[in-house]
Amino acid sequence: MHFLALPLEIISSILLELDWKDLIRCQSLCKFIDDLFRTTTAIRYKIQLGRHCMIHNPSIDTHSSSKRLEKLGEFTNAWATLKATRTTSFKIPSYWSVYDLQQGIFVHGVMDSTVDLDEANHLHHECTTALRFYKFPSTLGDSDDYAWSFPSLGIPVNEMTIDPSMDLLVLLEKPSVQPPSLPSWRGQVNLSIHLRTMTRNEPHPLARKAVLTQRHEIKWEESFDSYAFSLRGSRLVLVVVSCGLNYGDEFYVIWIWNWRTGVLEFEYADQGYAALSFLTDRSFLVSHHAYGELEWGLDVHFITNDEPVTTDQGLKTRVVTLLLPKLQSSRILVEGIICRSVPNQASRILDNHGGSAKLGILPESGGQRINDPKPFRTSPVNQLVVVSFNICRLSPQGDSHLSIEGSFEEFTLITRADLLVAVASEAITKNEAVAPLEVGESSRLTVEWNDWGPMSSRFEQERGCGVSKFVCCTSGPRFLTWSRMDMESFVIWDFNPYCLEIRTGPRSLDMEQKPYYRPTVVRSDFFHAYEVLTCLPYRETRLPIKQKFISSVLSREDLDFMLDEENFIVLTKVDHSDTTDYTVYTL
């Protein structure tokens, strides 16, 4: 029997098994297939999902295909026009410390009330003893806003992160330092990572160990340690960067645990600064640089182990280094590296993990869940990877007291996770002899900057999103910042390739939207190449900020942004005020 002679229901079912790109190719086969595509909502929905870097959530069966398609159209048009369906404003004390934004939930630390606020800025995160949560409204999940807090965590917190899809709250307890036992100064820090529920501040029922412990060596008597968490499903990453008093005294350690089993799967330490972010379920990116190195880059790690990973076996990875523009001198230091890509989110929602009935349910909320069921969400493959860092030149005054000549310059590298994975996979395919990387092994496969960077990234200088501020400014294929020249506009960069072809409906007169294909040119004497050219295309949507909104803002340091799948948030610090104003725009 000829394929087209089959019943339409069977033809549609067969076609829906194809990838969305293959569906587009099939549509031009004949008029019969074209008419079928135009009249079959499920096929149109699948194509539009792929074009907009979204994936279907099969656990939500309450919406028909036509309703899903309608919601998807409203969602994508809202991002194309920055048309907010709801605006929420609230204030929080300016002396908050740790914070995170994941899946429509913003959480921030609360300082110990016994601490003198005039000295709070010098205490870093040492006095965070409480948390406040804000759940923003969702048009996709049809939920309202909600707030709750934990007045006492029972421990002082240095760093934290959350994963609402797993009702997971990760807290790093302020380390306790053991006195040095060696003649040369060496100390041990006991790191304790508490795994709790976001909704009840109780030990997480899916974690075999309520507290993960690890010892960390302190190399310098006076040092500053920074901590950064990453989550991807059952894997939890902690990166610790220790900085001494002198430039060049930097050391980092990377640990990866399976937080559900408590197994330490990966440990690596080296000189310099580093940051880590996941690309897929089985690959992650490490950006690092050590003082004195001219060549540096992004290490793409592909996990080669079969699940589950045991303590004795450890995590085995195959590594490809994608080189960045070479530095001009060994007296140049790259510091403050931060990397952000795939947000904290499990591949499946809580119901599929066999958790307790209370897991993920907000107390006293009438049964409201923190992981709102949505008909679709951003594909983890189509995520931006944003690496931000500072570069400074050091004066030649010896190794003990290095000083800076001139000011820092900020740089931001923007690319897509799928591009990095594709480039690294192609390099491995061309060199089948590459062996899995063992801890301490120095050999690895490299790809020159000119072979991947110019066409697969945007390299920006002085973007205004310094390394301490941009961490929550990316979601999916979108990057949020302000305009290049001033603070008078919101700017959304959308790196979804299809968005360059999308023509939106009528727009307001104060909104500008245009594609960018032309190269970005960075000129800096920090690099051997006089000009660094990159030309990954994107669409820019600019919406001017109301003048009354920025009239009381003193400088760029008093204005910040955050972004997630449905919201973009503006934070403003007003002069002579002890609060920060939050304005949340829900699309």
Coordinates of C-alpha atoms in Angstrom, one line a residue:
M1 CA 0.0 0.0 0.0
H2 CA 1.2 3.5 -0.9
F3 CA 2.1 5.7 2.1
L4 CA -0.4 8.4 1.1
A5 CA -3.2 5.8 0.9
L6 CA -3.0 5.2 4.6
P7 CA -5.6 6.8 6.9
L8 CA -4.7 10.4 7.8
E9 CA -4.4 9.5 11.5
I10 CA -1.7 6.9 10.8
I11 CA 0.2 9.2 8.4
S12 CA 0.1 12.0 11.0
S13 CA 1.3 9.6 13.8
I14 CA 4.2 8.4 11.6
L15 CA 5.2 12.0 10.7
L16 CA 5.2 13.1 14.3
E17 CA 8.0 10.6 15.0
L18 CA 10.3 12.8 12.8
D19 CA 12.5 15.6 14.0
W20 CA 11.0 19.1 13.5
K21 CA 13.7 19.8 10.9
D22 CA 12.8 16.7 8.9
L23 CA 9.2 17.7 9.1
I24 CA 10.0 21.0 7.4
R25 CA 11.8 19.1 4.6
C26 CA 8.8 16.8 4.2
Q27 CA 6.4 19.6 3.9
S28 CA 7.6 20.5 0.4
L29 CA 7.2 16.9 -0.9
C30 CA 3.8 17.4 -2.4
K31 CA 0.6 19.4 -2.1
F32 CA -1.1 16.6 -0.1
I33 CA 1.6 16.6 2.6
D34 CA 1.6 20.4 2.6
D35 CA -2.2 20.6 3.1
L36 CA -1.9 17.9 5.9
F37 CA 0.7 20.0 7.7
R38 CA -1.4 23.1 7.5
T39 CA -4.5 21.3 8.9
T40 CA -2.8 19.1 11.6
T41 CA -2.3 21.2 14.7
A42 CA 0.0 18.6 16.4
I43 CA 2.5 18.8 13.5
R44 CA 2.5 22.6 13.4
Y45 CA 3.0 22.6 17.2
K46 CA 6.1 20.4 16.9
I47 CA 7.6 22.5 14.2
Q48 CA 7.1 25.7 16.1
L49 CA 8.5 24.2 19.3
G50 CA 11.7 23.3 17.4
R51 CA 12.0 26.7 15.7
H52 CA 11.7 28.5 19.1
C53 CA 14.2 26.2 20.9
M54 CA 11.5 24.7 23.1
I55 CA 10.6 21.1 24.0
H56 CA 7.3 19.5 24.8
N57 CA 6.3 18.5 28.4
P58 CA 4.5 15.2 28.0
S59 CA 3.4 15.1 31.6
I60 CA 0.9 17.9 31.0
D61 CA -2.2 16.5 29.4
T62 CA -4.7 19.2 30.3
H63 CA -4.1 21.3 27.1
S64 CA -5.0 20.3 23.6
S65 CA -2.6 20.7 20.7
S66 CA -4.4 23.9 19.6
K67 CA -4.2 25.3 23.1
R68 CA -0.5 24.5 23.3
L69 CA 0.1 26.1 20.0
E70 CA -1.8 29.2 21.0
K71 CA 0.2 29.5 24.3
L72 CA 3.4 29.0 22.4
G73 CA 2.5 31.8 20.0
E74 CA 1.7 34.2 22.8
F75 CA 4.9 33.3 24.6
T76 CA 7.2 33.8 21.7
N77 CA 5.5 37.0 20.6
A78 CA 5.9 38.4 24.1
W79 CA 9.6 37.9 24.0
A80 CA 9.8 39.3 20.5
T81 CA 8.0 42.5 21.6
L82 CA 8.9 42.6 25.3
K83 CA 5.2 42.9 26.1
A84 CA 4.7 42.1 29.8
T85 CA 1.3 40.7 30.9
R86 CA 2.0 41.5 34.5
T87 CA 4.3 43.8 36.4
T88 CA 5.2 43.2 40.1
S89 CA 7.2 45.5 42.3
F90 CA 8.6 44.8 45.8
K91 CA 11.5 46.0 48.0
I92 CA 14.2 44.0 49.9
P93 CA 16.9 45.2 52.2
S94 CA 20.0 46.4 50.5
Y95 CA 22.2 44.3 52.8
W96 CA 21.2 40.9 51.3
S97 CA 23.9 38.6 50.3
V98 CA 23.6 35.2 48.5
Y99 CA 20.9 35.0 45.8
D100 CA 19.7 32.9 42.9
L101 CA 17.0 32.9 40.3
Q102 CA 15.7 29.6 38.9
Q103 CA 12.5 28.6 37.1
G104 CA 10.5 31.7 38.2
I105 CA 11.7 31.6 41.9
F106 CA 14.0 34.3 43.3
V107 CA 15.7 33.6 46.7
H108 CA 18.0 35.9 48.6
G109 CA 19.9 35.6 51.9
V110 CA 19.0 37.7 55.0
M111 CA 21.8 39.1 57.1
D112 CA 22.0 38.4 60.8
S113 CA 20.2 41.2 62.5
T114 CA 22.9 41.4 65.2
V115 CA 25.5 42.5 62.6
D116 CA 26.3 46.2 62.3
L117 CA 25.0 47.2 58.8
D118 CA 27.8 49.7 58.4
E119 CA 30.2 46.7 58.4
A120 CA 28.1 44.3 56.4
N121 CA 29.9 45.0 53.1
H122 CA 33.1 43.8 54.7
L123 CA 31.6 40.5 55.9
H124 CA 30.8 39.1 52.5
H125 CA 28.4 36.2 53.1
E126 CA 29.4 35.3 56.6
C127 CA 26.2 36.4 58.4
T128 CA 23.5 34.9 56.1
T129 CA 21.3 32.9 58.4
A130 CA 17.9 33.2 56.8
L131 CA 16.3 33.0 53.4
R132 CA 13.4 34.6 51.6
F133 CA 11.7 33.1 48.5
Y134 CA 9.5 34.9 45.9
K135 CA 7.6 32.7 43.4
F136 CA 6.7 34.9 40.4
P137 CA 3.4 34.5 38.5
S138 CA 3.4 32.2 35.5
T139 CA 1.3 32.7 32.4
L140 CA 2.3 29.2 31.1
G141 CA 1.6 27.4 34.3
D142 CA -1.4 29.5 35.2
S143 CA -0.1 30.2 38.8
D144 CA -0.1 33.3 41.0
D145 CA 2.8 34.8 42.9
Y146 CA 3.7 33.5 46.3
A147 CA 6.3 34.3 49.0
W148 CA 7.7 32.3 52.0
S149 CA 10.8 32.5 54.2
F150 CA 13.0 30.5 56.5
P151 CA 13.7 32.8 59.5
S152 CA 16.5 30.5 60.8
L153 CA 18.6 28.1 58.8
G154 CA 20.4 26.9 61.9
I155 CA 23.8 27.5 60.1
P156 CA 25.7 30.5 58.7
V157 CA 25.7 30.3 54.9
N158 CA 28.4 31.3 52.5
E159 CA 26.8 30.1 49.2
M160 CA 23.6 28.5 48.0
T161 CA 21.6 27.4 44.9
I162 CA 18.2 25.9 44.2
D163 CA 16.5 23.6 41.8
P164 CA 12.7 24.0 42.0
S165 CA 12.0 21.0 39.7
M166 CA 13.5 18.8 42.5
D167 CA 12.4 21.0 45.5
L168 CA 16.2 21.1 46.2
L169 CA 17.9 23.8 48.3
V170 CA 21.7 23.5 48.5
L171 CA 23.5 25.4 51.3
L172 CA 27.2 25.8 51.9
E173 CA 27.9 26.2 55.6
K174 CA 30.4 28.8 56.5
P175 CA 33.6 26.8 56.7
S176 CA 35.5 26.3 60.0
V177 CA 39.3 26.5 59.7
Q178 CA 41.5 24.1 61.5
P179 CA 44.9 25.5 62.8
P180 CA 47.9 24.7 60.7
S181 CA 50.0 21.7 61.7
L182 CA 53.0 22.3 59.4
P183 CA 55.9 24.8 59.8
S184 CA 54.9 26.5 56.5
W185 CA 51.4 27.9 56.8
R186 CA 48.8 25.3 55.8
G187 CA 45.3 24.9 57.1
Q188 CA 42.3 22.7 56.5
V189 CA 38.8 24.0 55.8
N190 CA 35.9 21.6 56.5
L191 CA 33.2 22.2 53.8
S192 CA 29.7 21.1 54.7
I193 CA 27.0 21.1 52.0
H194 CA 23.5 20.7 53.3
L195 CA 20.8 19.2 51.0
R196 CA 17.3 20.4 52.0
T197 CA 13.9 21.0 50.6
M198 CA 13.0 24.4 49.3
T199 CA 9.5 24.2 50.7
R200 CA 10.1 23.0 54.3
N201 CA 13.8 23.5 55.0
E202 CA 14.0 19.8 55.9
P203 CA 16.6 17.1 54.8
H204 CA 15.8 16.2 51.2
P205 CA 14.2 12.8 51.1
L206 CA 15.8 11.8 47.8
A207 CA 19.4 12.5 49.2
R208 CA 21.0 9.5 50.8
K209 CA 23.2 11.9 52.8
A210 CA 21.7 15.0 54.3
V211 CA 25.1 16.7 54.5
L212 CA 28.0 16.2 52.0
T213 CA 31.5 16.9 53.6
Q214 CA 34.8 17.7 52.0
R215 CA 38.2 18.9 53.3
H216 CA 39.8 21.8 51.5
E217 CA 43.4 22.9 52.0
I218 CA 44.2 26.6 52.6
K219 CA 47.5 27.5 51.0
W220 CA 47.9 31.1 52.3
E221 CA 47.5 32.5 55.8
E222 CA 45.5 35.5 54.4
S223 CA 43.3 34.4 51.5
F224 CA 39.9 35.0 50.1
D225 CA 37.9 32.0 48.9
S226 CA 35.0 32.3 46.5
Y227 CA 32.4 29.5 46.0
A228 CA 30.1 28.7 43.0
F229 CA 27.5 25.9 42.7
S230 CA 26.1 24.3 39.6
L231 CA 23.3 21.7 39.3
R232 CA 22.3 19.4 36.5
G233 CA 19.8 16.7 37.4
S234 CA 21.5 14.5 40.1
R235 CA 25.0 16.1 39.7
L236 CA 26.1 18.9 42.0
V237 CA 29.2 20.9 41.3
L238 CA 31.2 23.1 43.7
V239 CA 34.1 25.3 42.4
V240 CA 36.3 26.9 45.0
V241 CA 38.8 29.6 44.0
S242 CA 41.4 30.6 46.6
C243 CA 43.2 33.9 46.2
G244 CA 46.3 35.0 48.2
L245 CA 47.5 38.6 48.8
N246 CA 49.7 38.6 45.6
Y247 CA 48.7 38.3 42.0
G248 CA 49.5 34.8 40.8
D249 CA 48.5 33.3 44.1
E250 CA 45.3 31.7 42.8
F251 CA 44.3 28.1 43.1
Y252 CA 41.0 26.4 42.2
V253 CA 39.4 23.0 43.0
I254 CA 36.4 21.4 41.2
W255 CA 34.2 18.8 42.9
I256 CA 31.3 16.9 41.3
W257 CA 29.0 14.8 43.5
N258 CA 25.9 12.8 42.8
W259 CA 23.8 14.5 45.4
R260 CA 21.3 11.7 45.6
T261 CA 23.8 9.0 46.3
G262 CA 26.4 11.1 48.0
V263 CA 29.2 9.8 45.8
L264 CA 32.1 12.1 44.9
E265 CA 32.5 11.5 41.2
F266 CA 35.1 14.0 40.1
E267 CA 37.9 16.1 41.7
Y268 CA 40.4 18.3 40.0
A269 CA 42.7 21.1 41.3
D270 CA 45.1 23.5 39.5
Q271 CA 46.6 27.0 39.6
G272 CA 44.6 30.0 38.5
Y273 CA 40.9 30.9 38.2
A274 CA 38.2 28.6 36.9
A275 CA 34.4 28.3 36.4
L276 CA 32.2 25.4 35.4
S277 CA 28.8 25.0 33.7
F278 CA 27.0 22.0 32.2
L279 CA 26.3 21.9 28.5
T280 CA 24.2 18.7 28.4
D281 CA 23.5 15.8 30.7
R282 CA 26.8 14.2 29.8
S283 CA 29.1 17.1 29.1
F284 CA 30.3 20.2 30.9
L285 CA 32.5 23.3 30.3
V286 CA 35.4 24.5 32.4
S287 CA 36.9 27.9 31.7
H288 CA 40.2 28.5 33.4
H289 CA 43.4 30.5 33.3
A290 CA 46.6 30.5 35.4
Y291 CA 48.9 33.5 35.7
G292 CA 51.8 33.4 33.1
E293 CA 49.9 31.4 30.5
L294 CA 49.6 32.9 27.0
E295 CA 47.3 30.2 25.6
W296 CA 44.1 29.6 27.4
G297 CA 40.6 28.3 26.5
L298 CA 37.4 26.5 27.3
D299 CA 37.6 22.8 28.2
V300 CA 34.7 20.7 26.9
H301 CA 34.4 17.5 29.0
F302 CA 32.5 14.6 27.6
I303 CA 31.5 12.0 30.3
T304 CA 32.5 8.5 29.1
N305 CA 31.3 6.4 32.1
D306 CA 28.3 4.2 32.1
E307 CA 25.8 5.1 34.9
P308 CA 26.0 4.8 37.8
V309 CA 29.4 6.2 38.7
T310 CA 31.1 4.6 41.8
T311 CA 33.5 6.2 44.2
D312 CA 36.4 3.9 43.1
Q313 CA 35.7 4.4 39.4
G314 CA 35.3 8.2 39.4
L315 CA 34.1 10.3 36.5
K316 CA 36.1 9.7 33.3
T317 CA 36.0 12.4 30.7
R318 CA 37.3 13.0 27.2
V319 CA 38.5 16.7 26.9
V320 CA 38.7 19.1 24.0
T321 CA 40.1 22.6 24.6
L322 CA 38.7 25.4 22.5
L323 CA 41.4 28.0 22.6
L324 CA 40.5 31.7 23.1
P325 CA 42.4 34.7 21.7
K326 CA 46.1 34.4 22.8
L327 CA 47.3 36.8 25.4
Q328 CA 49.9 39.4 24.5
S329 CA 52.2 38.9 27.5
S330 CA 52.9 36.5 30.4
R331 CA 52.4 39.6 32.7
I332 CA 48.7 39.6 32.0
L333 CA 46.2 38.1 34.5
V334 CA 42.7 36.8 33.7
E335 CA 40.7 36.8 36.8
G336 CA 37.1 36.7 38.2
I337 CA 36.0 34.1 35.6
I338 CA 32.3 33.3 35.7
C339 CA 30.4 30.9 33.4
R340 CA 26.7 30.4 33.0
S341 CA 24.7 28.2 30.6
V342 CA 22.1 25.5 31.4
P343 CA 20.0 26.5 34.4
N344 CA 19.5 24.2 37.4
Q345 CA 16.7 21.8 36.3
A346 CA 16.2 18.1 36.4
S347 CA 15.4 16.3 33.1
R348 CA 12.1 15.1 34.6
I349 CA 9.7 16.6 37.2
L350 CA 9.4 15.4 40.7
D351 CA 6.4 13.1 40.1
N352 CA 8.7 10.8 38.1
H353 CA 11.2 10.5 40.9
G354 CA 9.0 8.7 43.4
G355 CA 9.3 11.5 46.0
S356 CA 6.9 11.9 48.9
A357 CA 3.5 13.5 48.4
K358 CA 4.6 16.6 50.2
L359 CA 7.7 17.1 48.1
G360 CA 7.4 20.4 46.1
I361 CA 4.2 21.5 47.7
L362 CA 4.3 24.9 49.3
P363 CA 3.1 24.9 52.9
E364 CA -0.1 26.8 53.6
S365 CA -0.6 27.5 49.9
G366 CA -3.6 25.4 49.2
G367 CA -1.5 22.7 47.5
Q368 CA 0.4 25.0 45.1
R369 CA 3.6 23.5 43.7
I370 CA 6.8 25.3 43.2
N371 CA 7.6 23.4 40.0
D372 CA 4.6 24.7 38.0
P373 CA 3.5 22.3 35.3
K374 CA 4.0 24.0 31.9
P375 CA 3.1 22.7 28.5
F376 CA 6.6 23.4 27.2
R377 CA 10.0 24.7 28.3
T378 CA 13.3 25.8 26.8
S379 CA 15.4 23.0 25.3
P380 CA 18.5 22.3 27.3
V381 CA 20.5 22.0 24.1
N382 CA 19.7 25.5 22.9
Q383 CA 21.2 27.3 25.8
L384 CA 23.6 30.2 25.7
V385 CA 27.0 29.8 27.2
V386 CA 28.2 33.1 28.6
V387 CA 31.8 33.4 30.0
S388 CA 32.7 36.7 31.7
F389 CA 36.1 37.7 33.0
N390 CA 38.4 40.6 33.8
I391 CA 41.9 41.1 32.3
C392 CA 44.6 43.3 33.8
R393 CA 48.3 44.0 33.1
L394 CA 50.8 43.6 35.9
S395 CA 53.8 45.7 36.4
P396 CA 57.3 44.0 36.3
Q397 CA 58.2 44.4 40.0
G398 CA 59.0 40.9 41.0
D399 CA 56.9 38.1 42.1
S400 CA 56.1 39.1 45.7
H401 CA 54.3 42.4 45.2
L402 CA 52.7 42.6 41.7
S403 CA 50.7 45.8 41.0
I404 CA 48.3 46.7 38.3
E405 CA 49.2 49.1 35.5
G406 CA 46.0 50.9 34.4
S407 CA 42.4 49.7 35.0
F408 CA 40.7 46.4 34.5
E409 CA 38.9 45.6 31.2
E410 CA 35.8 43.4 31.1
F411 CA 35.2 40.9 28.4
T412 CA 32.2 38.6 27.8
L413 CA 32.1 35.6 25.4
I414 CA 28.7 34.6 24.3
T415 CA 28.1 31.3 22.4
R416 CA 25.6 28.4 22.2
A417 CA 25.9 25.1 24.0
D418 CA 25.0 23.1 20.9
L419 CA 27.8 24.9 18.9
L420 CA 30.4 24.1 21.5
V421 CA 29.3 20.4 21.7
A422 CA 29.3 20.2 17.9
V423 CA 32.8 21.7 17.5
A424 CA 34.3 19.5 20.2
S425 CA 32.6 16.4 18.9
E426 CA 33.9 17.0 15.4
A427 CA 37.4 17.3 16.8
I428 CA 37.1 14.0 18.6
T429 CA 35.8 12.3 15.5
K430 CA 38.8 13.5 13.6
N431 CA 41.1 12.1 16.2
E432 CA 39.8 8.8 17.4
A433 CA 43.1 8.2 19.2
V434 CA 42.3 10.6 22.0
A435 CA 42.1 8.8 25.3
P436 CA 39.9 9.6 28.4
L437 CA 41.5 12.3 30.5
E438 CA 42.9 11.0 33.9
V439 CA 43.3 13.3 36.8
G440 CA 46.6 15.1 36.5
E441 CA 47.1 14.2 32.8
S442 CA 48.2 17.2 30.8
S443 CA 47.7 16.0 27.2
R444 CA 44.4 17.0 25.5
L445 CA 43.0 17.8 22.1
T446 CA 42.9 21.4 21.1
V447 CA 41.0 23.5 18.5
E448 CA 42.5 26.9 17.5
W449 CA 40.4 30.0 18.1
N450 CA 40.3 30.9 14.4
D451 CA 38.8 27.4 13.7
W452 CA 35.8 27.9 15.9
G453 CA 35.5 31.3 17.6
P454 CA 34.8 33.8 14.8
M455 CA 31.8 32.0 13.5
S456 CA 30.5 30.5 16.7
S457 CA 30.6 33.3 19.2
R458 CA 30.3 37.0 20.1
F459 CA 33.3 38.4 21.9
E460 CA 32.3 41.6 23.7
Q461 CA 34.4 44.2 25.5
E462 CA 33.0 46.4 28.4
R463 CA 29.5 45.1 28.0
G464 CA 28.5 46.7 31.4
C465 CA 27.6 43.3 32.8
G466 CA 30.7 42.8 35.0
V467 CA 31.7 39.4 36.2
S468 CA 29.9 39.9 39.5
K469 CA 26.6 41.0 37.9
F470 CA 25.8 39.0 34.8
V471 CA 25.3 35.6 36.4
C472 CA 21.5 35.7 36.1
C473 CA 21.3 37.6 32.8
T474 CA 20.9 34.6 30.5
S475 CA 18.1 32.1 29.9
G476 CA 17.7 29.8 27.0
P477 CA 19.0 31.5 23.8
R478 CA 18.5 35.0 25.3
F479 CA 20.9 37.5 27.0
L480 CA 19.6 40.5 28.8
T481 CA 21.5 43.7 29.4
W482 CA 21.2 47.4 28.9
S483 CA 22.2 49.4 25.8
R484 CA 25.8 49.7 24.7
M485 CA 26.1 53.5 25.1
D486 CA 23.8 54.3 28.0
M487 CA 21.3 53.0 30.5
E488 CA 18.2 54.2 28.6
S489 CA 17.1 50.9 27.2
F490 CA 16.5 47.2 28.0
V491 CA 18.3 45.1 25.5
I492 CA 17.5 41.4 24.7
W493 CA 19.8 39.6 22.5
D494 CA 18.2 36.4 21.0
F495 CA 20.6 33.9 19.5
N496 CA 18.0 31.5 18.3
P497 CA 18.9 31.2 14.6
Y498 CA 15.2 31.1 13.5
C499 CA 14.3 34.3 15.3
L500 CA 16.3 36.2 12.7
E501 CA 13.6 35.2 10.2
I502 CA 10.5 35.8 12.4
R503 CA 8.4 38.8 11.6
T504 CA 6.4 39.9 14.5
G505 CA 3.1 41.9 14.5
P506 CA 2.6 45.6 15.1
R507 CA 5.1 47.0 17.6
S508 CA 5.0 50.1 19.8
L509 CA 6.8 53.1 18.5
D510 CA 9.3 53.1 21.4
M511 CA 10.5 49.6 20.7
E512 CA 13.3 48.8 18.2
Q513 CA 14.1 45.4 16.8
K514 CA 16.7 44.4 14.3
P515 CA 19.0 41.5 13.3
Y516 CA 22.7 41.7 13.7
Y517 CA 24.9 39.8 11.2
R518 CA 27.9 42.2 11.0
P519 CA 31.0 41.2 13.0
T520 CA 31.8 42.5 16.5
V521 CA 35.4 43.9 16.5
V522 CA 37.3 44.0 19.8
R523 CA 40.5 46.0 19.8
S524 CA 42.7 45.5 22.8
D525 CA 46.5 45.3 23.4
F526 CA 45.8 42.4 25.8
F527 CA 45.7 40.0 22.8
H528 CA 48.3 39.2 20.2
A529 CA 45.8 39.7 17.4
Y530 CA 45.1 43.4 17.0
E531 CA 41.5 42.8 16.2
V532 CA 39.3 39.9 17.5
L533 CA 36.4 39.5 15.1
T534 CA 33.3 37.4 15.9
C535 CA 30.0 37.3 14.0
L536 CA 27.5 34.8 15.6
P537 CA 24.1 36.4 14.5
Y538 CA 21.4 37.5 16.9
R539 CA 18.3 39.6 17.0
E540 CA 18.3 42.7 19.3
T541 CA 15.1 43.9 20.9
R542 CA 15.4 47.3 22.6
L543 CA 12.8 48.8 24.8
P544 CA 13.5 52.2 26.3
I545 CA 13.2 52.5 30.1
K546 CA 10.8 55.2 31.3
Q547 CA 12.7 58.3 32.4
K548 CA 11.1 58.4 35.8
F549 CA 12.4 54.9 36.4
I550 CA 16.1 55.9 36.1
S551 CA 15.9 59.5 37.3
S552 CA 17.1 58.5 40.8
V553 CA 19.7 55.9 39.7
L554 CA 23.2 57.2 40.3
S555 CA 25.3 55.0 38.0
R556 CA 25.5 51.7 36.2
E557 CA 26.5 50.1 39.5
D558 CA 23.0 50.9 40.9
L559 CA 21.2 49.1 38.1
D560 CA 21.2 45.4 37.5
F561 CA 19.1 42.8 35.6
M562 CA 18.1 39.2 36.0
L563 CA 16.4 36.9 33.5
D564 CA 14.6 33.5 33.5
E565 CA 12.2 31.7 31.1
E566 CA 9.2 33.9 31.7
N567 CA 10.5 37.0 33.6
F568 CA 13.0 39.8 33.3
I569 CA 13.8 41.7 36.5
V570 CA 15.2 45.1 37.1
L571 CA 17.0 46.0 40.3
T572 CA 17.6 49.6 41.3
K573 CA 19.4 51.0 44.3
V574 CA 18.2 54.5 45.0
D575 CA 20.4 57.1 46.7
H576 CA 20.0 57.4 50.5
S577 CA 17.9 54.3 50.7
D578 CA 18.5 51.1 52.6
T579 CA 16.4 49.0 50.2
T580 CA 16.6 47.7 46.7
D581 CA 13.6 48.1 44.4
Y582 CA 12.7 45.0 42.3
T583 CA 10.4 45.3 39.3
V584 CA 9.4 41.9 37.8
Y585 CA 8.0 41.9 34.2
T586 CA 6.2 38.6 33.5
L587 CA 5.8 37.9 29.7

